[in-house]
Amino acid sequence: MCCLLACTYRVLPFPFAWLITGEASSPFLNIRWFLINTGRGDTFAMKATNIIFALTFFFSRILLFGYGLIDLMRNVNYLFSDPPPVPAIPAVSILVLVCGGFLLNAFWMVGIVKMAMGRQKGGKSKSAKTA
């Protein structure tokens, strides 16, 4: 939705940029899934991928997202100025969804840290789970 507002109304280019940068952790999540599903869940590659995933998730989805959210809230008056650059319903929707997204990322971060430090079950190969 932020992309839609950024393109349609030519507003929120910085929020769009930091939201899309949050996807920097996604390739490592995909590699992790691949390793698990090909029976490599107990390898060094998996351990390294877990750590890299946790670090990229933290920097892109916690630090950068958090900084961007603070900046967005500092400049929220622009969205509700007179005349408003964006209709009220999409503007409020963006704020609610972005705040919710940050809370969800913070919630996920707890499990990701446990996973990266090897304190959470999971990551076993499919054959190990069925045996």
Coordinates of C-alpha atoms in Angstrom, one line a residue:
M1 CA 0.0 0.0 0.0
C2 CA 2.9 2.3 0.7
C3 CA 4.2 1.7 -2.8
L4 CA 0.7 2.5 -4.2
L5 CA 0.7 5.9 -2.3
A6 CA 4.3 6.6 -3.2
C7 CA 3.6 6.1 -6.9
T8 CA 0.1 7.4 -7.2
Y9 CA 0.3 10.5 -5.0
R10 CA 4.1 11.0 -5.2
V11 CA 4.4 11.0 -1.4
L12 CA 6.3 8.8 1.1
P13 CA 9.4 8.0 -0.9
F14 CA 11.5 7.5 2.2
P15 CA 9.0 5.1 3.9
F16 CA 8.8 3.1 0.7
A17 CA 12.6 2.9 0.5
W18 CA 13.1 1.6 4.1
L19 CA 10.1 -0.8 3.8
I20 CA 11.5 -2.4 0.7
T21 CA 15.0 -2.5 2.2
G22 CA 13.5 -4.7 4.9
E23 CA 13.4 -7.5 2.4
A24 CA 17.2 -7.8 2.6
S25 CA 16.7 -10.6 5.0
S26 CA 14.3 -12.6 2.7
P27 CA 17.0 -14.3 0.6
F28 CA 18.5 -15.8 3.8
L29 CA 15.1 -17.0 4.9
N30 CA 14.7 -18.7 1.6
I31 CA 18.2 -20.3 1.8
R32 CA 17.2 -21.5 5.3
W33 CA 14.1 -23.1 4.0
F34 CA 16.1 -24.8 1.2
L35 CA 18.6 -26.2 3.6
I36 CA 15.9 -27.6 5.9
N37 CA 14.0 -29.1 3.1
T38 CA 17.0 -30.7 1.4
G39 CA 18.2 -32.4 4.6
R40 CA 20.9 -29.9 5.5
G41 CA 19.3 -28.5 8.6
D42 CA 22.2 -29.7 10.9
T43 CA 25.1 -28.3 8.8
F44 CA 27.5 -25.4 9.2
A45 CA 25.8 -23.7 6.2
M46 CA 22.5 -23.7 8.2
K47 CA 24.2 -22.3 11.3
A48 CA 25.9 -19.5 9.2
T49 CA 22.6 -18.8 7.4
N50 CA 20.7 -18.5 10.7
I51 CA 23.2 -16.0 11.9
I52 CA 23.3 -14.0 8.7
F53 CA 19.5 -14.1 8.6
A54 CA 19.2 -12.8 12.2
L55 CA 21.7 -10.0 11.5
T56 CA 20.1 -8.8 8.3
F57 CA 16.6 -9.1 9.9
F58 CA 17.8 -7.0 12.9
F59 CA 19.5 -4.3 10.9
S60 CA 16.8 -4.0 8.1
R61 CA 13.6 -4.8 9.9
I62 CA 14.3 -3.5 13.4
L63 CA 16.9 -0.7 13.3
L64 CA 16.1 0.7 9.8
F65 CA 12.4 0.1 10.1
G66 CA 12.4 1.6 13.6
Y67 CA 14.3 4.7 12.4
G68 CA 12.0 5.1 9.5
L69 CA 8.9 4.7 11.7
I70 CA 10.2 7.5 14.0
D71 CA 10.9 9.7 10.9
L72 CA 7.4 9.0 9.6
M73 CA 5.8 9.9 12.9
R74 CA 7.8 13.1 13.0
N75 CA 6.5 14.1 9.6
V76 CA 2.9 12.7 9.9
N77 CA 1.5 16.3 9.8
Y78 CA 2.4 16.4 6.1
L79 CA -0.1 13.6 5.4
F80 CA -2.9 15.5 7.1
S81 CA -2.0 19.0 5.9
D82 CA -4.5 21.3 4.2
P83 CA -5.0 20.4 1.4
P84 CA -4.1 16.8 2.2
P85 CA -1.8 15.1 -0.4
V86 CA -3.5 11.8 0.3
P87 CA -7.1 10.9 1.2
A88 CA -7.6 10.3 4.9
I89 CA -8.5 6.6 4.8
P90 CA -5.3 5.5 2.9
A91 CA -3.2 7.8 5.1
V92 CA -4.5 6.3 8.3
S93 CA -4.3 2.8 6.9
I94 CA -0.7 3.2 6.1
L95 CA 0.1 4.5 9.6
V96 CA -1.7 1.6 11.2
L97 CA -0.2 -1.1 9.0
V98 CA 3.3 0.3 9.3
C99 CA 3.1 0.4 13.1
G100 CA 1.6 -3.1 13.1
G101 CA 4.4 -4.3 10.8
F102 CA 7.0 -3.0 13.2
L103 CA 5.4 -4.7 16.1
L104 CA 5.2 -8.0 14.2
N105 CA 8.9 -7.7 13.2
A106 CA 9.8 -7.1 16.9
F107 CA 7.8 -10.2 17.9
W108 CA 9.5 -12.3 15.2
M109 CA 12.9 -11.0 16.2
V110 CA 12.7 -12.9 19.6
G111 CA 12.2 -16.2 17.9
I112 CA 14.9 -15.4 15.3
V113 CA 17.5 -14.7 17.9
K114 CA 16.7 -18.0 19.7
M115 CA 16.9 -19.8 16.4
A116 CA 20.2 -18.1 15.5
M117 CA 21.7 -19.0 18.9
G118 CA 20.5 -22.6 18.6
R119 CA 18.0 -22.4 21.5
Q120 CA 14.9 -23.2 19.6
K121 CA 14.0 -26.6 18.2
G122 CA 13.7 -26.7 14.4
G123 CA 16.0 -26.9 11.5
K124 CA 16.1 -30.7 11.5
S125 CA 16.0 -32.4 8.1
K126 CA 12.7 -34.0 7.0
S127 CA 14.2 -37.5 7.3
A128 CA 15.4 -36.8 10.9
K129 CA 11.9 -35.7 11.8
T130 CA 10.2 -38.8 10.5
A131 CA 12.7 -41.3 11.9

